[in-house]
Amino acid sequence: MELEPTIFDKIINKEIPADIVFENDCVLAFKDINPQAPVHVLFIPKLRINTINDLKDDQAQIIGELFLAARDYAKQITEDENGYRVIMNCNENGQQSVFHIHLHFMAGRQMQWPPG
Ligand code: 5GP
């Protein structure tokens, strides 16, 4: 079944602009349009996976690639030692709004816990 494209497919295909901060064969990272921290970047796989629930056992590498890219970005912007937060939302209770998995990377301020 053909999946309805999301806004992230359009960003991957460069059909709509985004402030891209990192790209390789597997991962694209760009600034969130509605930032919740001084640094708020979304790391997404180029492969469409709707939610964490849809991950297949042989796709662990993709999740690893997202984290490695986030790790390198934190070091690049020199926020690695200060610290940062990564979040993945899933479905309604997790407040997922774009159904293409993505890692939120937030830095540049003191985070609070619990996140609400
Ligand atoms: P979710 O709510 O699914 O966890 O996160 C989706 C994120 O995508 C939100 O933080 C939202 O601000 C961001 N977003 C939605 N549309 C766009 C867009 O067109 N461009 C960019 N850069 N971010 C977007």
Short mmCIF file of N, CA and C and ligand atoms in Angstrom, two decimals:
data_model
loop_
_atom_site.label_atom_id
_atom_site.label_comp_id
_atom_site.label_asym_id
_atom_site.label_seq_id
_atom_site.Cartn_x
_atom_site.Cartn_y
_atom_site.Cartn_z
N MET A 1 0.85 -1.19 0.00
CA MET A 1 0.00 0.00 0.00
C MET A 1 0.90 1.25 0.00
N GLU A 2 0.61 2.19 -0.88
CA GLU A 2 1.38 3.43 -0.98
C GLU A 2 1.05 4.32 0.22
N LEU A 3 2.08 4.78 0.94
CA LEU A 3 1.83 5.64 2.08
C LEU A 3 1.68 7.08 1.63
N GLU A 4 0.77 7.79 2.25
CA GLU A 4 0.60 9.23 2.01
C GLU A 4 1.91 9.94 2.42
N PRO A 5 2.50 10.76 1.55
CA PRO A 5 3.74 11.44 1.95
C PRO A 5 3.51 12.39 3.12
N THR A 6 4.50 12.49 3.98
CA THR A 6 4.41 13.48 5.07
C THR A 6 5.25 14.68 4.66
N ILE A 7 5.19 15.70 5.51
CA ILE A 7 5.99 16.91 5.28
C ILE A 7 7.49 16.55 5.25
N PHE A 8 7.86 15.51 5.98
CA PHE A 8 9.28 15.14 6.02
C PHE A 8 9.73 14.52 4.70
N ASP A 9 8.84 13.78 4.01
CA ASP A 9 9.19 13.29 2.67
C ASP A 9 9.51 14.46 1.75
N LYS A 10 8.74 15.51 1.88
CA LYS A 10 8.95 16.69 1.02
C LYS A 10 10.28 17.37 1.35
N ILE A 11 10.64 17.35 2.63
CA ILE A 11 11.95 17.92 3.02
C ILE A 11 13.08 17.02 2.49
N ILE A 12 12.92 15.71 2.62
CA ILE A 12 13.95 14.77 2.11
C ILE A 12 14.13 14.97 0.60
N ASN A 13 13.02 15.13 -0.09
CA ASN A 13 13.07 15.27 -1.56
C ASN A 13 13.37 16.69 -2.02
N LYS A 14 13.61 17.58 -1.04
CA LYS A 14 13.95 18.99 -1.32
C LYS A 14 12.81 19.70 -2.07
N GLU A 15 11.60 19.25 -1.84
CA GLU A 15 10.44 19.91 -2.45
C GLU A 15 10.00 21.12 -1.62
N ILE A 16 10.32 21.09 -0.32
CA ILE A 16 10.10 22.27 0.52
C ILE A 16 11.39 22.55 1.27
N PRO A 17 11.66 23.82 1.58
CA PRO A 17 12.95 24.14 2.21
C PRO A 17 13.01 23.73 3.67
N ALA A 18 14.19 23.47 4.13
CA ALA A 18 14.44 23.24 5.55
C ALA A 18 15.88 23.65 5.81
N ASP A 19 16.13 24.00 7.06
CA ASP A 19 17.48 24.40 7.45
C ASP A 19 18.25 23.13 7.83
N ILE A 20 18.87 22.52 6.83
CA ILE A 20 19.52 21.22 7.01
C ILE A 20 20.88 21.41 7.67
N VAL A 21 21.11 20.62 8.74
CA VAL A 21 22.39 20.73 9.45
C VAL A 21 23.27 19.50 9.25
N PHE A 22 22.69 18.40 8.77
CA PHE A 22 23.48 17.18 8.55
C PHE A 22 22.73 16.29 7.57
N GLU A 23 23.52 15.62 6.72
CA GLU A 23 22.91 14.65 5.79
C GLU A 23 23.94 13.59 5.45
N ASN A 24 23.52 12.32 5.46
CA ASN A 24 24.31 11.24 4.86
C ASN A 24 23.34 10.32 4.12
N ASP A 25 23.79 9.12 3.76
CA ASP A 25 22.93 8.23 2.95
C ASP A 25 21.67 7.82 3.69
N CYS A 26 21.76 7.77 5.01
CA CYS A 26 20.68 7.20 5.83
C CYS A 26 19.86 8.24 6.57
N VAL A 27 20.51 9.34 6.96
CA VAL A 27 19.92 10.30 7.91
C VAL A 27 19.90 11.71 7.34
N LEU A 28 18.83 12.43 7.66
CA LEU A 28 18.77 13.87 7.38
C LEU A 28 18.45 14.57 8.71
N ALA A 29 19.10 15.69 8.96
CA ALA A 29 18.84 16.46 10.19
C ALA A 29 18.61 17.91 9.81
N PHE A 30 17.56 18.49 10.38
CA PHE A 30 17.21 19.88 10.06
C PHE A 30 16.58 20.54 11.27
N LYS A 31 16.61 21.88 11.30
CA LYS A 31 16.08 22.62 12.44
C LYS A 31 14.56 22.52 12.49
N ASP A 32 14.03 22.31 13.68
CA ASP A 32 12.58 22.26 13.87
C ASP A 32 11.99 23.65 13.58
N ILE A 33 10.86 23.66 12.90
CA ILE A 33 10.22 24.93 12.50
C ILE A 33 9.65 25.66 13.72
N ASN A 34 9.41 24.92 14.79
CA ASN A 34 8.82 25.49 16.01
C ASN A 34 9.67 25.10 17.21
N PRO A 35 10.86 25.71 17.31
CA PRO A 35 11.84 25.22 18.28
C PRO A 35 11.40 25.37 19.73
N GLN A 36 11.68 24.34 20.51
CA GLN A 36 11.33 24.33 21.94
C GLN A 36 12.56 24.53 22.82
N ALA A 37 13.67 24.86 22.20
CA ALA A 37 14.93 25.11 22.90
C ALA A 37 15.79 25.93 21.95
N PRO A 38 16.84 26.59 22.47
CA PRO A 38 17.71 27.36 21.58
C PRO A 38 18.24 26.52 20.41
N VAL A 39 18.52 25.25 20.65
CA VAL A 39 18.84 24.31 19.57
C VAL A 39 17.76 23.24 19.56
N HIS A 40 17.06 23.10 18.45
CA HIS A 40 16.05 22.04 18.32
C HIS A 40 16.14 21.52 16.88
N VAL A 41 16.74 20.33 16.77
CA VAL A 41 16.99 19.72 15.47
C VAL A 41 16.28 18.38 15.42
N LEU A 42 15.74 18.03 14.26
CA LEU A 42 15.10 16.73 14.06
C LEU A 42 16.01 15.84 13.24
N PHE A 43 16.31 14.67 13.75
CA PHE A 43 17.11 13.67 13.02
C PHE A 43 16.13 12.62 12.51
N ILE A 44 16.07 12.46 11.20
CA ILE A 44 15.09 11.52 10.64
C ILE A 44 15.81 10.53 9.71
N PRO A 45 15.30 9.28 9.65
CA PRO A 45 15.84 8.37 8.64
C PRO A 45 15.28 8.76 7.27
N LYS A 46 16.04 8.56 6.23
CA LYS A 46 15.50 8.84 4.89
C LYS A 46 14.44 7.81 4.52
N LEU A 47 14.53 6.63 5.12
CA LEU A 47 13.52 5.60 4.90
C LEU A 47 12.27 5.93 5.70
N ARG A 48 11.13 5.85 5.08
CA ARG A 48 9.87 6.13 5.78
C ARG A 48 9.50 5.00 6.72
N ILE A 49 9.44 5.33 7.99
CA ILE A 49 8.92 4.41 9.02
C ILE A 49 7.95 5.25 9.83
N ASN A 50 6.69 4.85 9.89
CA ASN A 50 5.66 5.72 10.48
C ASN A 50 5.86 6.01 11.96
N THR A 51 6.03 4.96 12.73
CA THR A 51 6.15 5.11 14.19
C THR A 51 7.19 4.10 14.70
N ILE A 52 7.57 4.25 15.95
CA ILE A 52 8.48 3.25 16.55
C ILE A 52 7.85 1.86 16.47
N ASN A 53 6.53 1.79 16.58
CA ASN A 53 5.84 0.49 16.52
C ASN A 53 6.05 -0.23 15.19
N ASP A 54 6.36 0.53 14.15
CA ASP A 54 6.52 -0.06 12.82
C ASP A 54 7.96 -0.50 12.52
N LEU A 55 8.85 -0.26 13.47
CA LEU A 55 10.25 -0.66 13.26
C LEU A 55 10.36 -2.17 13.13
N LYS A 56 11.15 -2.60 12.17
CA LYS A 56 11.38 -4.04 11.99
C LYS A 56 12.68 -4.43 12.69
N ASP A 57 12.77 -5.72 13.03
CA ASP A 57 13.94 -6.19 13.78
C ASP A 57 15.25 -5.90 13.05
N ASP A 58 15.20 -5.89 11.72
CA ASP A 58 16.45 -5.66 10.97
C ASP A 58 16.71 -4.17 10.71
N GLN A 59 15.96 -3.30 11.41
CA GLN A 59 16.16 -1.85 11.22
C GLN A 59 16.85 -1.19 12.41
N ALA A 60 17.45 -2.00 13.28
CA ALA A 60 18.15 -1.44 14.44
C ALA A 60 19.26 -0.49 14.00
N GLN A 61 19.90 -0.80 12.89
CA GLN A 61 21.00 0.03 12.38
C GLN A 61 20.53 1.46 12.13
N ILE A 62 19.31 1.59 11.63
CA ILE A 62 18.79 2.93 11.31
C ILE A 62 18.69 3.78 12.58
N ILE A 63 18.19 3.16 13.65
CA ILE A 63 18.07 3.90 14.92
C ILE A 63 19.45 4.26 15.44
N GLY A 64 20.39 3.33 15.28
CA GLY A 64 21.76 3.62 15.68
C GLY A 64 22.33 4.80 14.91
N GLU A 65 22.03 4.87 13.62
CA GLU A 65 22.53 5.98 12.79
C GLU A 65 21.99 7.32 13.27
N LEU A 66 20.73 7.35 13.71
CA LEU A 66 20.15 8.60 14.22
C LEU A 66 20.91 9.07 15.45
N PHE A 67 21.19 8.14 16.35
CA PHE A 67 21.88 8.51 17.59
C PHE A 67 23.33 8.91 17.33
N LEU A 68 23.99 8.21 16.41
CA LEU A 68 25.38 8.58 16.11
C LEU A 68 25.45 9.96 15.48
N ALA A 69 24.49 10.27 14.62
CA ALA A 69 24.45 11.60 14.00
C ALA A 69 24.18 12.66 15.07
N ALA A 70 23.29 12.36 16.01
CA ALA A 70 23.00 13.31 17.10
C ALA A 70 24.23 13.51 17.98
N ARG A 71 24.91 12.42 18.28
CA ARG A 71 26.15 12.51 19.08
C ARG A 71 27.18 13.42 18.41
N ASP A 72 27.38 13.22 17.12
CA ASP A 72 28.37 14.02 16.39
C ASP A 72 27.95 15.49 16.31
N TYR A 73 26.66 15.71 16.15
CA TYR A 73 26.16 17.09 16.06
C TYR A 73 26.38 17.82 17.40
N ALA A 74 26.10 17.12 18.50
CA ALA A 74 26.30 17.72 19.83
C ALA A 74 27.75 18.16 20.00
N LYS A 75 28.67 17.33 19.54
CA LYS A 75 30.09 17.67 19.64
C LYS A 75 30.41 18.84 18.71
N GLN A 76 29.85 18.80 17.51
CA GLN A 76 30.11 19.86 16.52
C GLN A 76 29.68 21.23 17.04
N ILE A 77 28.55 21.29 17.71
CA ILE A 77 28.05 22.58 18.21
C ILE A 77 28.53 22.85 19.64
N THR A 78 29.42 22.01 20.13
CA THR A 78 30.01 22.09 21.47
C THR A 78 28.96 22.18 22.58
N GLU A 79 27.94 21.34 22.45
CA GLU A 79 26.95 21.19 23.52
C GLU A 79 27.06 19.81 24.17
N ASP A 80 28.04 19.03 23.75
CA ASP A 80 28.15 17.65 24.25
C ASP A 80 28.41 17.61 25.75
N GLU A 81 29.29 18.49 26.22
CA GLU A 81 29.60 18.46 27.66
C GLU A 81 28.50 19.13 28.48
N ASN A 82 27.91 20.21 27.96
CA ASN A 82 26.79 20.86 28.66
C ASN A 82 25.63 19.90 28.80
N GLY A 83 25.37 19.15 27.75
CA GLY A 83 24.28 18.19 27.75
C GLY A 83 23.14 18.61 26.86
N TYR A 84 22.26 17.69 26.63
CA TYR A 84 21.15 17.90 25.69
C TYR A 84 20.10 16.82 25.95
N ARG A 85 18.99 16.92 25.24
CA ARG A 85 17.93 15.92 25.39
C ARG A 85 17.55 15.39 24.04
N VAL A 86 17.34 14.07 23.94
CA VAL A 86 16.78 13.47 22.72
C VAL A 86 15.47 12.77 23.08
N ILE A 87 14.49 12.94 22.21
CA ILE A 87 13.13 12.42 22.48
C ILE A 87 12.57 11.86 21.18
N MET A 88 11.85 10.75 21.29
CA MET A 88 11.04 10.26 20.16
C MET A 88 9.62 10.09 20.65
N ASN A 89 8.69 10.75 20.02
CA ASN A 89 7.29 10.64 20.39
C ASN A 89 6.62 9.54 19.57
N CYS A 90 5.67 8.84 20.20
CA CYS A 90 4.96 7.77 19.48
C CYS A 90 3.46 7.87 19.67
N ASN A 91 2.76 8.02 18.55
CA ASN A 91 1.29 7.99 18.52
C ASN A 91 0.66 9.06 19.43
N GLU A 92 -0.62 8.88 19.72
CA GLU A 92 -1.40 9.98 20.31
C GLU A 92 -0.92 10.37 21.71
N ASN A 93 -0.74 9.40 22.59
CA ASN A 93 -0.33 9.76 23.95
C ASN A 93 1.09 10.32 23.99
N GLY A 94 1.91 9.92 23.04
CA GLY A 94 3.26 10.47 22.95
C GLY A 94 3.31 11.80 22.24
N GLN A 95 2.16 12.23 21.73
CA GLN A 95 2.03 13.52 21.02
C GLN A 95 2.85 13.54 19.73
N GLN A 96 2.85 12.41 19.01
CA GLN A 96 3.49 12.39 17.69
C GLN A 96 2.56 13.07 16.69
N SER A 97 3.09 14.00 15.93
CA SER A 97 2.25 14.70 14.95
C SER A 97 2.68 14.44 13.51
N VAL A 98 3.93 14.03 13.30
CA VAL A 98 4.39 13.70 11.94
C VAL A 98 4.75 12.22 11.94
N PHE A 99 4.10 11.46 11.06
CA PHE A 99 4.21 10.01 11.10
C PHE A 99 5.33 9.51 10.19
N HIS A 100 6.50 9.94 10.57
CA HIS A 100 7.78 9.52 9.98
C HIS A 100 8.74 9.66 11.15
N ILE A 101 9.24 8.56 11.68
CA ILE A 101 9.97 8.64 12.96
C ILE A 101 11.08 9.68 12.92
N HIS A 102 11.28 10.31 14.06
CA HIS A 102 12.28 11.37 14.15
C HIS A 102 12.75 11.49 15.60
N LEU A 103 14.02 11.82 15.72
CA LEU A 103 14.63 12.06 17.02
C LEU A 103 14.69 13.57 17.21
N HIS A 104 13.99 14.07 18.24
CA HIS A 104 14.13 15.48 18.61
C HIS A 104 15.45 15.62 19.37
N PHE A 105 16.27 16.59 18.95
CA PHE A 105 17.51 16.89 19.66
C PHE A 105 17.38 18.32 20.16
N MET A 106 17.43 18.50 21.49
CA MET A 106 17.28 19.84 22.07
C MET A 106 18.46 20.15 22.99
N ALA A 107 18.94 21.38 22.85
CA ALA A 107 20.10 21.80 23.65
C ALA A 107 20.06 23.31 23.83
N GLY A 108 20.97 23.80 24.69
CA GLY A 108 21.12 25.24 24.83
C GLY A 108 20.36 25.83 25.99
N ARG A 109 19.69 25.01 26.77
CA ARG A 109 19.04 25.51 28.00
C ARG A 109 18.94 24.35 28.99
N GLN A 110 18.67 24.70 30.26
CA GLN A 110 18.44 23.68 31.27
C GLN A 110 17.08 23.02 31.02
N MET A 111 17.05 21.73 30.81
CA MET A 111 15.79 21.01 30.63
C MET A 111 15.15 20.74 32.00
N GLN A 112 13.86 20.49 31.98
CA GLN A 112 13.13 20.16 33.21
C GLN A 112 12.70 18.70 33.17
N TRP A 113 12.43 18.16 34.36
CA TRP A 113 11.91 16.79 34.45
C TRP A 113 10.91 16.72 35.57
N PRO A 114 9.72 16.13 35.41
CA PRO A 114 9.28 15.39 34.22
C PRO A 114 8.94 16.32 33.07
N PRO A 115 8.97 15.81 31.82
CA PRO A 115 8.77 16.66 30.67
C PRO A 115 7.32 17.07 30.44
N GLY A 116 6.37 16.42 31.10
CA GLY A 116 4.97 16.84 30.94
C GLY A 116 4.26 16.13 29.82
P1 5GP B 1 6.25 15.29 16.68
O1 5GP B 1 5.16 16.15 17.23
O2 5GP B 1 5.73 14.37 15.59
O3 5GP B 1 7.05 14.54 17.71
O4 5GP B 1 7.30 16.27 16.03
C1 5GP B 1 7.13 16.84 14.77
C2 5GP B 1 7.97 18.07 14.73
O5 5GP B 1 8.06 18.49 13.36
C3 5GP B 1 7.40 19.26 15.52
O6 5GP B 1 8.32 19.65 16.53
C4 5GP B 1 7.19 20.33 14.46
O7 5GP B 1 7.48 21.63 14.91
C5 5GP B 1 8.10 19.89 13.33
N1 5GP B 1 7.66 20.28 12.01
C6 5GP B 1 6.41 20.13 11.50
N2 5GP B 1 6.37 20.59 10.24
C7 5GP B 1 7.61 21.03 9.94
C8 5GP B 1 8.18 21.64 8.78
O8 5GP B 1 7.54 21.85 7.76
N3 5GP B 1 9.50 21.97 8.84
C9 5GP B 1 10.26 21.73 9.97
N4 5GP B 1 11.53 22.09 9.91
N5 5GP B 1 9.74 21.17 11.08
C10 5GP B 1 8.44 20.84 11.07
#
